[in-house]
Amino acid sequence: MKRKWIWMVLLLVYTATLIASITIRTDQTQQKQRLDAFTDVSHLMPVKIKKVVQGKEEETLKAVLAEAREKQLPISIAGKQHSMGGHTYYENGIVLDMTEFRRILAFDKQKKTIRVQSGVTWDDIQKYVNPHGLAVKVMQSQNIFTVGGSLSVNAHGRDIRYGSLIDTVRSFRLLKADGEIITVKRDDDLFTAVIGGYGLFGVILDVELSLTEDELYKMETTSLDYREYSEYFQQHVKENQQVRMHLARISTAKEHFLKDMYVTNYTLSSKQDITAHRELKEDQLVMPLKMMLGFSRRFDMGKDLLWNLQKHYFQKQNDQLITRNNVMRSDSAFLEYENETDTDVLQEYFVPVHAFGAYIDDMRELLQHEDLNLMNITIRYVQKNEKADLSYAKQDMFALVLLMNYGFEKDEKAKAERLIRQMTDVTLRHHGSYYLPYMPYQTKEQMKKAYPKVDLFFQKKKQTDPDDRFINYFYERYNTQ
Ligand SMILES: Cc1cc2nc3c(=O)[nH]c(=O)nc-3n(C[C@H](O)[C@H](O)[C@H](O)COP(=O)(O)OP(=O)(O)OC[C@H]3O[C@@H](n4cnc5c(N)ncnc54)[C@H](O)[C@@H]3O)c2cc1C
């Protein structure tokens, strides 16, 4: 009997060891595959990197930096990797993964401020401040991104009253390439370079942000002709201080390509009691939306259907009440897409508010005979803001976010690259600019036109990091020094 037990225990130990070794080997293989073809959400530029280090503690970050200096290795910094042009890695380099560096460090309800580590997401902040009746001032339309990644692109979103993210940052701490940690305040030279600095000046460790009151809004969606939009916005949105957030869409369906529009305003509600609406919501309709998007990816009919259903869905919500925190809460899970043959990517163009109608006519002229799979365009407003060295809003702008799909084949990529440059030319002719977190197909000349302070930006980079310790493909593409 005793012998039987011993055999059973031995068999169990053997089986457990076997399973553990297979799991370890599978993990190691997956890890190696990931390092051999490291990429971001665009999946467009896989390269081999040396290693990924999770910076859970400040000491780890300092040690990795010291190792990179000693071995002369490049370092790139990664948040959620939703930038789409190799901004978070570099061939044979180390990637600092900041997503576990995510503690909330301080919160002052009276002063409406919060200090967080840079791997914290907007979702983390919303969950923390919502019970206190507070909300974020400026962030993307989605809440999945890290604060460090958002600062590094100087994000903007649906809010129309608080400017770009840079306006809401009080200070941050930065781990520089030489290992020194400095506090960067609003008047410091590096403040305007690091915010919108694409991880080139060092690791943003923690950030103090100013918050605002959570508010209750009434939703209202109206259809309009694209030629009326500039005037409508000026009169009914910008000049009406009760409108706090705004979003618009223009159709990419064949039937009314770049003509049909609808706008959604979030107006301060006269109802004062926000408590009943306070609970944070998660995205609904993820699966149906994912399916609709899939259909529109492949068929013109799908684009028509998506457009009409989306418009109907928004209009059905007219007069509904929603809190500021809930307006800013989409996780956009329906946008997640992975396929072996093709990919969904974004490009974003900023055009002066008054130029919108003429700009849309020129874009339609360019695109209507081209075979570009344009699935969706959302429009936001960005107030003039020239604080960041790489500021995209030289005047009050509409920001058009284009969601498109194209294949990994060489000719497909070349076609997308050509069209993106042509669309950028149209945008620049209207005194606009383009957003930098996406695939950097634009030329250096286009970059300089859109961002006149680009030389100053890269000079600051050279002064702060003379050995180019922090690099990525954004730097490789645009560096002017
Ligand atoms: C579906 C989708 C929707 C989007 N919507 C919006 C929108 O509404 N508004 C908008 O403005 N943008 C939008 N974007 C762009 C988005 O804001 C940027 O891609 C942003 O950088 C994403 O944050 P992340 O955590 O993924 O950063 P990552 O992509 O990981 O990093 C972006 C940059 O920040 C640097 N970085 C990251 N963390 C640090 C750190 N701690 N210290 C120093 N540098 C760091 C990286 O090196 C990199 O250069 C959208 C993108 C997608 C894919």
Short mmCIF file of C-alpha atoms in Angstrom, two decimals, residues 166-471:
data_model
loop_
_atom_site.label_atom_id
_atom_site.label_comp_id
_atom_site.label_asym_id
_atom_site.label_seq_id
_atom_site.Cartn_x
_atom_site.Cartn_y
_atom_site.Cartn_z
CA ILE A 166 0.04 70.39 -22.02
CA ASP A 167 -2.29 72.98 -20.45
CA THR A 168 -3.29 70.58 -17.68
CA VAL A 169 0.20 69.43 -16.64
CA ARG A 170 1.59 71.20 -13.57
CA SER A 171 4.98 69.48 -13.45
CA PHE A 172 6.68 66.12 -13.95
CA ARG A 173 9.87 64.32 -12.99
CA LEU A 174 12.23 63.16 -15.72
CA LEU A 175 14.98 60.53 -15.64
CA LYS A 176 17.53 61.86 -18.12
CA ALA A 177 20.03 59.91 -20.21
CA ASP A 178 22.90 60.77 -17.82
CA GLY A 179 20.98 59.21 -14.92
CA GLU A 180 20.01 62.50 -13.28
CA ILE A 181 16.39 62.95 -12.15
CA ILE A 182 14.99 66.46 -12.52
CA THR A 183 11.67 68.10 -11.79
CA VAL A 184 10.37 69.93 -14.83
CA LYS A 185 8.00 72.84 -14.19
CA ARG A 186 5.87 74.83 -16.59
CA ASP A 187 8.47 77.60 -17.09
CA ASP A 188 11.38 75.23 -17.71
CA ASP A 189 12.87 74.91 -21.17
CA LEU A 190 12.34 71.15 -21.27
CA PHE A 191 8.64 71.38 -20.40
CA THR A 192 7.68 72.32 -23.96
CA ALA A 193 10.01 69.73 -25.50
CA VAL A 194 9.19 66.67 -23.40
CA ILE A 195 5.42 67.16 -23.73
CA GLY A 196 4.94 66.13 -27.34
CA GLY A 197 8.54 64.85 -27.21
CA TYR A 198 7.95 61.21 -28.21
CA GLY A 199 10.15 59.72 -25.50
CA LEU A 200 13.37 61.32 -26.76
CA PHE A 201 14.39 63.30 -23.66
CA GLY A 202 14.24 60.62 -20.98
CA VAL A 203 11.75 58.69 -18.93
CA ILE A 204 8.82 60.66 -17.55
CA LEU A 205 8.55 59.21 -14.05
CA ASP A 206 5.56 60.90 -12.50
CA VAL A 207 3.25 63.72 -13.43
CA GLU A 208 1.13 66.23 -11.54
CA LEU A 209 -2.10 66.98 -13.40
CA SER A 210 -4.88 69.45 -12.68
CA LEU A 211 -8.39 68.08 -12.59
CA THR A 212 -11.83 69.61 -12.94
CA GLU A 213 -15.35 69.02 -11.60
CA ASP A 214 -17.25 66.10 -13.04
CA GLU A 215 -20.33 67.54 -14.76
CA LEU A 216 -23.63 66.33 -16.17
CA TYR A 217 -24.19 66.85 -19.89
CA LYS A 218 -27.12 66.56 -22.25
CA MET A 219 -26.30 64.88 -25.53
CA GLU A 220 -27.55 66.26 -28.80
CA THR A 221 -26.79 65.03 -32.31
CA THR A 222 -27.71 67.00 -35.46
CA SER A 223 -27.10 66.33 -39.15
CA LEU A 224 -25.72 69.13 -41.27
CA ASP A 225 -24.15 69.96 -44.61
CA TYR A 226 -20.34 69.96 -44.45
CA ARG A 227 -20.31 73.48 -45.97
CA GLU A 228 -22.17 74.81 -42.93
CA TYR A 229 -19.92 73.24 -40.33
CA SER A 230 -17.39 76.08 -39.77
CA GLU A 231 -20.11 78.64 -39.17
CA TYR A 232 -22.26 76.26 -37.15
CA PHE A 233 -19.30 75.46 -34.90
CA GLN A 234 -18.40 79.10 -34.36
CA GLN A 235 -21.94 80.17 -33.49
CA HIS A 236 -23.51 77.19 -31.77
CA VAL A 237 -20.55 75.50 -30.15
CA LYS A 238 -17.61 77.80 -29.53
CA GLU A 239 -19.64 80.84 -28.52
CA ASN A 240 -22.06 78.83 -26.41
CA GLN A 241 -20.13 78.37 -23.16
CA GLN A 242 -22.64 75.72 -22.05
CA VAL A 243 -21.31 73.32 -24.71
CA ARG A 244 -18.39 71.55 -23.07
CA MET A 245 -17.58 68.74 -25.46
CA HIS A 246 -18.00 68.18 -29.14
CA LEU A 247 -17.52 65.50 -31.75
CA ALA A 248 -18.43 65.21 -35.43
CA ARG A 249 -18.31 62.61 -38.20
CA ILE A 250 -18.21 62.94 -41.96
CA SER A 251 -19.26 60.07 -44.18
CA THR A 252 -16.81 57.80 -46.00
CA ALA A 253 -19.67 55.81 -47.61
CA LYS A 254 -19.65 55.89 -51.41
CA GLU A 255 -23.08 57.43 -51.78
CA HIS A 256 -22.28 60.61 -49.84
CA PHE A 257 -18.48 60.47 -49.66
CA LEU A 258 -17.14 63.43 -47.63
CA LYS A 259 -20.51 65.19 -47.76
CA ASP A 260 -22.92 63.94 -45.10
CA MET A 261 -22.09 65.03 -41.57
CA TYR A 262 -23.46 64.88 -38.08
CA VAL A 263 -22.27 66.61 -34.94
CA THR A 264 -22.72 65.68 -31.30
CA ASN A 265 -22.66 68.32 -28.58
CA TYR A 266 -22.42 67.72 -24.86
CA THR A 267 -24.14 70.67 -23.20
CA LEU A 268 -24.12 71.40 -19.48
CA SER A 269 -27.40 70.05 -18.10
CA SER A 270 -29.73 72.26 -16.10
CA LYS A 271 -30.34 69.27 -13.84
CA GLN A 272 -27.98 69.67 -10.93
CA ASP A 273 -28.15 66.21 -9.41
CA ILE A 274 -25.36 64.22 -10.93
CA THR A 275 -25.41 61.40 -8.32
CA ALA A 276 -27.85 59.16 -10.15
CA HIS A 277 -25.60 59.21 -13.23
CA ARG A 278 -22.25 58.94 -11.44
CA GLU A 279 -21.57 55.23 -11.92
CA LEU A 280 -18.77 54.61 -14.44
CA LYS A 281 -19.89 52.80 -17.57
CA GLU A 282 -18.05 50.33 -19.76
CA ASP A 283 -18.33 50.28 -23.58
CA GLN A 284 -21.48 48.61 -24.83
CA LEU A 285 -22.18 47.05 -28.23
CA VAL A 286 -18.53 46.03 -28.71
CA MET A 287 -19.31 42.87 -30.67
CA PRO A 288 -21.98 44.33 -33.01
CA LEU A 289 -19.74 47.33 -33.69
CA LYS A 290 -16.75 45.07 -34.34
CA MET A 291 -18.83 43.09 -36.82
CA MET A 292 -20.12 46.22 -38.54
CA LEU A 293 -16.60 47.58 -38.83
CA GLY A 294 -15.47 44.23 -40.26
CA PHE A 295 -18.24 44.40 -42.85
CA SER A 296 -17.34 47.98 -43.79
CA ARG A 297 -13.66 46.96 -44.06
CA ARG A 298 -14.55 44.62 -46.94
CA PHE A 299 -17.63 46.09 -48.67
CA ASP A 300 -18.92 49.50 -49.81
CA MET A 301 -22.36 48.40 -48.66
CA GLY A 302 -20.88 47.85 -45.20
CA LYS A 303 -19.66 51.45 -45.09
CA ASP A 304 -23.17 52.70 -45.92
CA LEU A 305 -24.68 50.50 -43.26
CA LEU A 306 -22.14 51.52 -40.62
CA TRP A 307 -22.67 55.20 -41.38
CA ASN A 308 -26.47 55.00 -41.17
CA LEU A 309 -26.52 52.86 -38.04
CA GLN A 310 -23.96 55.01 -36.24
CA LYS A 311 -25.88 58.19 -37.06
CA HIS A 312 -29.16 56.61 -35.99
CA TYR A 313 -27.56 55.34 -32.77
CA PHE A 314 -26.27 58.81 -31.82
CA GLN A 315 -29.52 60.53 -32.74
CA LYS A 316 -31.46 58.08 -30.61
CA GLN A 317 -29.48 59.29 -27.62
CA ASN A 318 -30.66 62.88 -27.99
CA ASP A 319 -31.52 64.50 -24.64
CA GLN A 320 -29.90 61.66 -22.71
CA LEU A 321 -27.81 62.70 -19.73
CA ILE A 322 -24.22 61.57 -19.27
CA THR A 323 -21.39 62.58 -16.95
CA ARG A 324 -18.10 64.05 -18.16
CA ASN A 325 -16.26 60.98 -16.86
CA ASN A 326 -18.54 58.71 -18.88
CA VAL A 327 -18.14 60.74 -22.09
CA MET A 328 -14.40 60.20 -21.73
CA ARG A 329 -14.59 56.48 -21.05
CA SER A 330 -14.57 54.54 -24.28
CA ASP A 331 -11.99 51.74 -24.39
CA SER A 332 -12.56 51.36 -28.15
CA ALA A 333 -12.27 47.59 -27.93
CA PHE A 334 -14.29 47.41 -31.16
CA LEU A 335 -11.34 49.03 -32.96
CA GLU A 336 -8.91 46.24 -32.05
CA TYR A 337 -8.00 44.37 -35.22
CA GLU A 338 -5.30 41.83 -35.99
CA ASN A 339 -4.96 40.03 -39.30
CA GLU A 340 -2.14 38.36 -41.20
CA THR A 341 -2.72 40.17 -44.49
CA ASP A 342 -3.81 43.69 -43.59
CA THR A 343 -4.02 46.25 -40.83
CA ASP A 344 -6.15 49.19 -39.63
CA VAL A 345 -4.24 52.40 -39.06
CA LEU A 346 -4.94 56.02 -38.22
CA GLN A 347 -3.78 59.29 -39.70
CA GLU A 348 -4.86 62.65 -38.35
CA TYR A 349 -4.97 66.03 -40.08
CA PHE A 350 -5.56 69.43 -38.50
CA VAL A 351 -7.17 72.14 -40.58
CA PRO A 352 -8.10 75.71 -39.56
CA VAL A 353 -11.78 75.91 -38.58
CA HIS A 354 -12.63 78.51 -41.23
CA ALA A 355 -11.01 76.43 -44.03
CA PHE A 356 -13.03 73.26 -43.43
CA GLY A 357 -15.46 73.39 -46.40
CA ALA A 358 -12.81 74.15 -49.04
CA TYR A 359 -10.46 71.59 -47.49
CA ILE A 360 -13.06 68.84 -47.65
CA ASP A 361 -13.72 69.66 -51.32
CA ASP A 362 -10.00 69.30 -52.06
CA MET A 363 -9.72 66.05 -50.13
CA ARG A 364 -12.73 64.62 -51.97
CA GLU A 365 -11.20 65.68 -55.27
CA LEU A 366 -8.02 63.80 -54.36
CA LEU A 367 -9.61 60.67 -52.92
CA GLN A 368 -12.73 59.98 -54.93
CA HIS A 369 -10.88 58.25 -57.76
CA GLU A 370 -8.35 56.54 -55.51
CA ASP A 371 -8.65 53.08 -54.15
CA LEU A 372 -8.15 53.91 -50.44
CA ASN A 373 -10.11 51.86 -47.94
CA LEU A 374 -11.22 54.71 -45.70
CA MET A 375 -13.53 53.32 -43.03
CA ASN A 376 -14.30 56.20 -40.72
CA ILE A 377 -13.53 59.87 -40.08
CA THR A 378 -14.17 61.52 -36.73
CA ILE A 379 -13.69 65.22 -36.20
CA ARG A 380 -12.69 67.01 -33.02
CA TYR A 381 -11.86 70.63 -32.21
CA VAL A 382 -8.46 71.74 -30.94
CA GLN A 383 -8.00 75.23 -29.60
CA LYS A 384 -4.99 77.26 -30.80
CA ASN A 385 -2.07 76.27 -28.63
CA GLU A 386 1.57 76.91 -29.41
CA LYS A 387 3.13 75.96 -26.08
CA ALA A 388 4.64 72.63 -27.08
CA ASP A 389 7.68 72.84 -29.38
CA LEU A 390 5.93 70.36 -31.66
CA SER A 391 2.55 72.04 -31.45
CA TYR A 392 -0.02 70.97 -34.02
CA ALA A 393 -2.54 73.79 -33.42
CA LYS A 394 -1.08 77.04 -34.77
CA GLN A 395 -4.64 78.35 -34.88
CA ASP A 396 -8.08 77.00 -33.91
CA MET A 397 -8.28 73.71 -35.76
CA PHE A 398 -10.58 70.84 -36.61
CA ALA A 399 -8.78 67.53 -36.20
CA LEU A 400 -9.86 64.86 -38.69
CA VAL A 401 -8.98 61.33 -37.59
CA LEU A 402 -8.96 58.93 -40.55
CA LEU A 403 -9.28 55.20 -39.93
CA MET A 404 -8.07 53.24 -42.94
CA ASN A 405 -7.20 49.67 -43.83
CA TYR A 406 -4.44 48.45 -46.11
CA GLY A 407 -2.42 45.32 -46.79
CA PHE A 408 1.11 44.40 -45.70
CA GLU A 409 2.15 43.78 -49.34
CA LYS A 410 4.81 46.15 -50.62
CA ASP A 411 2.63 47.75 -53.31
CA GLU A 412 -0.27 48.24 -50.86
CA LYS A 413 2.02 50.00 -48.39
CA ALA A 414 3.55 52.11 -51.18
CA LYS A 415 0.08 53.20 -52.31
CA ALA A 416 -0.91 54.18 -48.76
CA GLU A 417 2.36 56.07 -48.35
CA ARG A 418 1.81 58.02 -51.59
CA LEU A 419 -1.77 58.92 -50.66
CA ILE A 420 -0.87 59.95 -47.13
CA ARG A 421 1.77 62.32 -48.49
CA GLN A 422 -0.73 63.74 -50.97
CA MET A 423 -3.35 64.21 -48.26
CA THR A 424 -0.69 65.93 -46.14
CA ASP A 425 0.09 68.28 -49.05
CA VAL A 426 -3.58 69.21 -49.33
CA THR A 427 -3.66 69.82 -45.56
CA LEU A 428 -0.53 71.98 -45.63
CA ARG A 429 -1.95 74.04 -48.52
CA HIS A 430 -4.81 74.94 -46.18
CA HIS A 431 -2.30 75.93 -43.45
CA GLY A 432 -2.99 72.81 -41.47
CA SER A 433 -0.72 70.17 -39.94
CA TYR A 434 -0.73 66.46 -39.21
CA TYR A 435 -0.45 64.42 -36.02
CA LEU A 436 2.84 62.69 -35.24
CA PRO A 437 1.98 59.44 -33.34
CA TYR A 438 1.05 57.64 -36.54
CA MET A 439 3.04 56.06 -39.38
CA PRO A 440 5.62 58.73 -40.33
CA TYR A 441 5.20 58.54 -44.10
CA GLN A 442 5.47 62.31 -44.38
CA THR A 443 8.73 63.79 -45.68
CA LYS A 444 11.10 65.96 -43.64
CA GLU A 445 9.98 68.96 -45.71
CA GLN A 446 6.35 68.28 -44.83
CA MET A 447 7.31 67.89 -41.17
CA LYS A 448 9.09 71.25 -41.22
CA LYS A 449 6.13 73.00 -42.78
CA ALA A 450 3.73 71.52 -40.25
CA TYR A 451 6.09 72.02 -37.30
CA PRO A 452 8.20 75.17 -37.79
CA LYS A 453 10.03 74.66 -34.46
CA VAL A 454 11.32 71.22 -35.42
CA ASP A 455 14.99 72.36 -35.51
CA LEU A 456 14.75 73.84 -32.03
CA PHE A 457 13.13 70.59 -30.83
CA PHE A 458 15.95 68.41 -32.13
CA GLN A 459 18.60 70.87 -30.84
CA LYS A 460 17.12 70.45 -27.36
CA LYS A 461 17.24 66.68 -27.86
CA LYS A 462 20.97 66.85 -28.71
CA GLN A 463 21.71 69.04 -25.69
CA THR A 464 19.81 66.76 -23.29
CA ASP A 465 20.88 63.43 -24.74
CA PRO A 466 24.12 63.98 -26.74
CA ASP A 467 24.81 60.24 -27.13
CA ASP A 468 21.34 59.48 -28.53
CA ARG A 469 20.59 57.01 -25.75
CA PHE A 470 16.81 57.41 -26.22
CA ILE A 471 15.89 56.69 -29.79
#
